[in-house]
Amino acid sequence: MTTLIDGKALAKKTNEITQQRVSSLAHQGITPGIAVVIVGEDPASLIYTRNKHRKAQKLGIYSVLNQFPATISQAELLTEIDRLNADEQIDGILVQQPLPVQIDPAVVTQAIAPDKDVDGLNPLNLGKLFAGEGGHYPVACTPRGIMKMFSEYHVDLTGANVVIVGRSILVGKPMLALLNNANATVTLAGSRTKNLSALTRSADILIVATGVPQLIKEADVKDGAVVIDVGINRLPSGKLAGDVDFAGVKDKARLLTPVPGGVGPMTIASLMEQTVDLAQWRHHG
């Protein structure tokens, strides 16, 4: 019997705790702040950033949404990031991707101060994560949200055979480090990995983040596996679909995230939670 992981319910629970923390900090004269920067008019990015902005405001977080034309130069964008790095009201900075061709995402990520890197993608923070360092530093929000799902649904990671399909810096690579630090045995694959199906069928836990609609079919999944579908794709019919064939896998997996309503809500909840973390760490260490 497959259990669907309810990302909406877990996000609601997470946001309630975040709101309580924001209220507690307010009594100390501290208001966590986030700045979301978007370049251009990508429709999906505009919806996503506005949702983040509204959610932050609803939770009592100070939020600014800075939109720039697609023609902005890299130098001009870096000047804006420098300004936000120095802004005492801002604890977390997020630059929404994709970015126009004239802007190097790696340069932008490196320009964000590590202690304001709410997306957890600055090389210093990634290095700490891969080194398994203790202490306070941000980690990528989607993997952070997935780890909370594992905790909530009592998924034992110790010694588990995990396969991640998708090697992005946003999901696959930080997910690898988090799971490795949790004593799982992790394989990082891509959509072009040879004999991918044989590899995914060996996984106790399968995490898919490729952007390829319904890449993973029923035959690619081990009986009783935990399947985390990070993808969200709009099909020609207009319907949303994940990277996993939900209809085929739903009776085979032990735990499965739906699309939508699975990983997505937890990504935004983790972003809000981490913004409050950054404020707390800045003021209290």
Short mmCIF file of C-alpha atoms in Angstrom, two decimals:
data_model
loop_
_atom_site.label_atom_id
_atom_site.label_comp_id
_atom_site.label_asym_id
_atom_site.label_seq_id
_atom_site.Cartn_x
_atom_site.Cartn_y
_atom_site.Cartn_z
CA MET A 1 0.00 0.00 0.00
CA THR A 2 1.53 3.28 -1.13
CA THR A 3 1.53 6.27 1.20
CA LEU A 4 1.58 9.66 -0.50
CA ILE A 5 3.89 12.16 1.16
CA ASP A 6 1.75 15.21 1.88
CA GLY A 7 4.09 18.10 1.18
CA LYS A 8 1.33 20.66 1.69
CA ALA A 9 0.52 19.43 5.19
CA LEU A 10 4.18 19.26 6.20
CA ALA A 11 4.82 22.73 4.76
CA LYS A 12 1.86 24.08 6.75
CA LYS A 13 3.27 22.55 9.93
CA THR A 14 6.75 23.93 9.14
CA ASN A 15 5.37 27.41 8.38
CA GLU A 16 3.46 27.48 11.67
CA ILE A 17 6.69 26.84 13.57
CA THR A 18 8.49 29.45 11.45
CA GLN A 19 5.77 32.00 12.23
CA GLN A 20 6.16 31.31 15.95
CA ARG A 21 9.92 31.86 15.66
CA VAL A 22 9.37 35.12 13.77
CA SER A 23 7.05 36.28 16.56
CA SER A 24 9.61 35.34 19.19
CA LEU A 25 12.35 37.28 17.38
CA ALA A 26 9.98 40.27 17.02
CA HIS A 27 9.80 40.47 20.83
CA GLN A 28 13.59 40.89 20.74
CA GLY A 29 13.35 43.68 18.16
CA ILE A 30 14.51 41.43 15.31
CA THR A 31 12.63 41.09 12.00
CA PRO A 32 14.07 38.46 9.61
CA GLY A 33 14.41 39.82 6.07
CA ILE A 34 14.68 38.25 2.62
CA ALA A 35 15.40 39.80 -0.76
CA VAL A 36 14.39 37.93 -3.90
CA VAL A 37 15.95 39.18 -7.13
CA ILE A 38 14.44 38.29 -10.50
CA VAL A 39 15.82 39.23 -13.91
CA GLY A 40 13.54 39.23 -16.94
CA GLU A 41 9.96 38.12 -17.51
CA ASP A 42 10.06 34.30 -17.33
CA PRO A 43 6.40 33.49 -16.46
CA ALA A 44 7.16 30.52 -14.18
CA SER A 45 9.86 32.48 -12.34
CA LEU A 46 7.53 35.45 -11.88
CA ILE A 47 4.84 33.25 -10.33
CA TYR A 48 7.37 31.46 -8.13
CA THR A 49 9.04 34.64 -6.84
CA ARG A 50 5.70 36.33 -6.12
CA ASN A 51 4.58 33.25 -4.18
CA LYS A 52 7.77 33.43 -2.11
CA HIS A 53 7.27 37.15 -1.51
CA ARG A 54 3.66 36.69 -0.37
CA LYS A 55 4.49 33.73 1.85
CA ALA A 56 7.29 35.66 3.57
CA GLN A 57 4.98 38.61 4.25
CA LYS A 58 2.27 36.28 5.59
CA LEU A 59 4.76 34.79 8.06
CA GLY A 60 5.88 38.22 9.28
CA ILE A 61 9.21 38.19 7.41
CA TYR A 62 10.34 41.49 5.86
CA SER A 63 10.44 40.78 2.12
CA VAL A 64 11.58 42.75 -0.90
CA LEU A 65 11.09 41.62 -4.49
CA ASN A 66 13.52 43.32 -6.86
CA GLN A 67 12.76 42.82 -10.54
CA PHE A 68 15.17 43.91 -13.26
CA PRO A 69 14.89 43.89 -17.06
CA ALA A 70 16.41 41.00 -19.02
CA THR A 71 18.88 43.49 -20.51
CA ILE A 72 20.63 44.22 -17.19
CA SER A 73 24.39 43.70 -17.33
CA GLN A 74 26.23 41.32 -15.04
CA ALA A 75 28.09 44.27 -13.49
CA GLU A 76 24.82 46.05 -12.69
CA LEU A 77 23.37 42.91 -11.10
CA LEU A 78 26.51 42.41 -9.02
CA THR A 79 26.21 46.02 -7.80
CA GLU A 80 22.66 45.24 -6.63
CA ILE A 81 23.88 42.13 -4.80
CA ASP A 82 26.62 44.16 -3.10
CA ARG A 83 23.96 46.62 -1.93
CA LEU A 84 21.87 43.80 -0.47
CA ASN A 85 24.94 42.24 1.17
CA ALA A 86 25.39 45.52 3.06
CA ASP A 87 21.69 46.01 3.88
CA GLU A 88 21.12 45.38 7.61
CA GLN A 89 17.43 44.62 7.03
CA ILE A 90 18.24 41.68 4.78
CA ASP A 91 19.28 38.30 6.21
CA GLY A 92 18.80 36.18 3.09
CA ILE A 93 19.37 36.88 -0.62
CA LEU A 94 17.99 34.72 -3.41
CA VAL A 95 18.61 35.34 -7.10
CA GLN A 96 15.97 33.47 -9.10
CA GLN A 97 17.19 31.34 -11.98
CA PRO A 98 17.24 31.02 -14.97
CA LEU A 99 19.26 34.15 -15.72
CA PRO A 100 19.79 35.79 -19.14
CA VAL A 101 22.72 34.58 -21.25
CA GLN A 102 24.91 37.61 -20.46
CA ILE A 103 24.96 36.71 -16.75
CA ASP A 104 27.05 33.86 -15.33
CA PRO A 105 25.04 32.16 -12.55
CA ALA A 106 28.23 30.95 -10.84
CA VAL A 107 29.58 34.51 -10.58
CA VAL A 108 26.28 35.71 -9.13
CA THR A 109 26.15 32.87 -6.59
CA GLN A 110 29.70 33.60 -5.46
CA ALA A 111 28.86 37.30 -5.05
CA ILE A 112 26.19 36.62 -2.41
CA ALA A 113 27.68 36.87 1.09
CA PRO A 114 27.90 33.32 2.54
CA ASP A 115 26.00 34.36 5.67
CA LYS A 116 23.12 35.68 3.50
CA ASP A 117 23.14 32.79 1.04
CA VAL A 118 19.59 31.59 1.73
CA ASP A 119 19.73 29.14 -1.19
CA GLY A 120 22.85 27.47 0.24
CA LEU A 121 24.70 27.58 -3.10
CA ASN A 122 27.73 29.74 -2.32
CA PRO A 123 30.86 27.55 -2.76
CA LEU A 124 31.88 28.17 0.87
CA ASN A 125 28.59 26.78 2.17
CA LEU A 126 28.61 23.89 -0.30
CA GLY A 127 32.17 23.08 0.76
CA LYS A 128 31.15 22.94 4.42
CA LEU A 129 28.25 20.66 3.52
CA PHE A 130 30.42 18.25 1.53
CA ALA A 131 33.02 18.27 4.30
CA GLY A 132 30.29 17.34 6.77
CA GLU A 133 31.14 20.28 8.99
CA GLY A 134 29.06 21.05 12.05
CA GLY A 135 27.93 24.53 12.98
CA HIS A 136 25.60 26.96 11.30
CA TYR A 137 25.46 27.40 7.53
CA PRO A 138 22.63 27.33 4.97
CA VAL A 139 21.95 24.38 2.67
CA ALA A 140 19.96 24.18 -0.58
CA CYS A 141 16.25 24.52 0.19
CA THR A 142 14.83 21.64 -1.86
CA PRO A 143 17.21 19.03 -0.39
CA ARG A 144 16.60 20.52 3.06
CA GLY A 145 12.86 20.06 2.55
CA ILE A 146 13.34 16.47 1.37
CA MET A 147 15.39 15.65 4.47
CA LYS A 148 12.52 16.97 6.58
CA MET A 149 10.15 14.68 4.67
CA PHE A 150 12.37 11.70 5.49
CA SER A 151 12.30 12.66 9.15
CA GLU A 152 8.54 13.23 9.23
CA TYR A 153 7.79 9.91 7.54
CA HIS A 154 10.40 7.97 9.57
CA VAL A 155 12.55 6.95 6.61
CA ASP A 156 15.71 5.31 7.97
CA LEU A 157 18.65 6.64 5.97
CA THR A 158 21.44 4.73 7.73
CA GLY A 159 22.83 2.21 5.28
CA ALA A 160 20.03 2.84 2.78
CA ASN A 161 20.86 2.49 -0.91
CA VAL A 162 19.91 5.85 -2.43
CA VAL A 163 19.96 6.73 -6.12
CA ILE A 164 19.63 10.38 -7.16
CA VAL A 165 18.83 10.98 -10.83
CA GLY A 166 19.81 14.56 -11.64
CA ARG A 167 23.18 16.18 -10.98
CA SER A 168 22.24 19.85 -10.59
CA ILE A 169 23.83 22.15 -8.04
CA LEU A 170 20.31 23.06 -6.87
CA VAL A 171 19.21 19.54 -5.96
CA GLY A 172 21.36 16.55 -6.88
CA LYS A 173 24.74 17.54 -5.53
CA PRO A 174 23.67 19.01 -2.17
CA MET A 175 21.24 16.11 -1.76
CA LEU A 176 24.16 13.72 -2.23
CA ALA A 177 26.11 15.46 0.53
CA LEU A 178 23.20 15.59 2.98
CA LEU A 179 22.44 11.89 2.51
CA ASN A 180 26.09 10.93 2.70
CA ASN A 181 26.36 12.86 5.98
CA ALA A 182 23.32 10.89 7.19
CA ASN A 183 25.19 7.60 6.56
CA ALA A 184 23.30 6.58 3.43
CA THR A 185 25.05 4.92 0.49
CA VAL A 186 24.47 7.29 -2.41
CA THR A 187 24.80 7.05 -6.20
CA LEU A 188 24.45 10.22 -8.27
CA ALA A 189 23.21 9.53 -11.81
CA GLY A 190 21.88 11.50 -14.75
CA SER A 191 19.34 10.98 -17.49
CA ARG A 192 22.18 9.72 -19.73
CA THR A 193 23.60 7.22 -17.25
CA LYS A 194 24.12 3.81 -18.88
CA ASN A 195 21.74 1.11 -17.67
CA LEU A 196 19.85 3.72 -15.67
CA SER A 197 16.85 1.48 -15.14
CA ALA A 198 18.96 -1.28 -13.58
CA LEU A 199 20.48 1.31 -11.25
CA THR A 200 17.18 2.86 -10.19
CA ARG A 201 15.67 -0.60 -9.59
CA SER A 202 18.37 -1.20 -6.96
CA ALA A 203 17.39 1.88 -4.94
CA ASP A 204 15.71 1.71 -1.54
CA ILE A 205 15.23 5.46 -1.96
CA LEU A 206 14.94 7.04 -5.41
CA ILE A 207 15.13 10.82 -5.87
CA VAL A 208 14.46 12.17 -9.36
CA ALA A 209 15.23 15.75 -10.44
CA THR A 210 15.91 15.84 -14.19
CA GLY A 211 13.20 18.01 -15.73
CA VAL A 212 12.34 15.12 -18.06
CA PRO A 213 8.60 14.41 -17.78
CA GLN A 214 7.76 10.88 -16.62
CA LEU A 215 11.32 9.64 -17.16
CA ILE A 216 10.96 7.01 -14.44
CA LYS A 217 8.41 4.29 -15.18
CA GLU A 218 6.97 1.47 -13.07
CA ALA A 219 9.63 -0.94 -14.36
CA ASP A 220 12.38 1.40 -13.12
CA VAL A 221 11.32 1.24 -9.47
CA LYS A 222 12.01 -1.40 -6.83
CA ASP A 223 9.01 -2.81 -4.96
CA GLY A 224 8.54 -0.92 -1.70
CA ALA A 225 10.94 1.90 -2.58
CA VAL A 226 10.65 5.47 -1.33
CA VAL A 227 10.29 7.69 -4.41
CA ILE A 228 10.81 11.46 -4.26
CA ASP A 229 9.79 13.28 -7.46
CA VAL A 230 11.33 16.77 -7.60
CA GLY A 231 10.31 17.49 -11.20
CA ILE A 232 7.42 19.69 -12.22
CA ASN A 233 6.73 19.85 -15.94
CA ARG A 234 3.84 21.21 -17.99
CA LEU A 235 2.74 18.72 -20.62
CA PRO A 236 1.35 19.78 -24.05
CA SER A 237 -2.12 19.08 -22.64
CA GLY A 238 -1.49 21.76 -20.02
CA LYS A 239 -1.44 19.21 -17.20
CA LEU A 240 1.42 19.22 -14.67
CA ALA A 241 3.54 16.09 -14.41
CA GLY A 242 6.63 15.08 -12.50
CA ASP A 243 9.76 13.24 -13.60
CA VAL A 244 8.14 10.02 -12.36
CA ASP A 245 5.18 8.29 -14.05
CA PHE A 246 2.88 8.72 -11.06
CA ALA A 247 0.11 6.43 -12.32
CA GLY A 248 2.56 3.61 -12.98
CA VAL A 249 4.57 3.94 -9.77
CA LYS A 250 1.86 4.79 -7.23
CA ASP A 251 1.01 1.15 -6.45
CA LYS A 252 4.64 0.00 -6.38
CA ALA A 253 6.37 2.49 -4.09
CA ARG A 254 6.05 2.46 -0.31
CA LEU A 255 6.21 6.25 -0.12
CA LEU A 256 5.72 8.61 -3.06
CA THR A 257 5.54 12.39 -3.50
CA PRO A 258 2.73 13.68 -5.72
CA VAL A 259 3.21 16.45 -8.30
CA PRO A 260 2.06 19.04 -7.47
CA GLY A 261 1.73 19.04 -3.70
CA GLY A 262 4.85 17.11 -2.79
CA VAL A 263 8.34 18.61 -2.85
CA GLY A 264 7.33 22.09 -4.08
CA PRO A 265 5.57 23.35 -0.94
CA MET A 266 8.45 22.10 1.21
CA THR A 267 11.00 24.02 -0.87
CA ILE A 268 9.27 27.32 -0.11
CA ALA A 269 8.69 26.37 3.54
CA SER A 270 12.39 25.54 3.86
CA LEU A 271 13.32 28.87 2.29
CA MET A 272 11.26 30.71 4.90
CA GLU A 273 12.64 28.55 7.71
CA GLN A 274 16.20 29.17 6.57
CA THR A 275 15.65 32.94 6.34
CA VAL A 276 14.72 32.88 10.03
CA ASP A 277 17.77 30.70 10.74
CA LEU A 278 20.04 33.27 9.09
CA ALA A 279 18.51 36.08 11.14
CA GLN A 280 18.89 34.09 14.33
CA TRP A 281 22.50 33.12 13.59
CA ARG A 282 23.40 36.72 12.69
CA HIS A 283 22.04 38.13 15.94
CA HIS A 284 22.72 35.26 18.34
CA GLY A 285 25.51 33.26 16.72
#
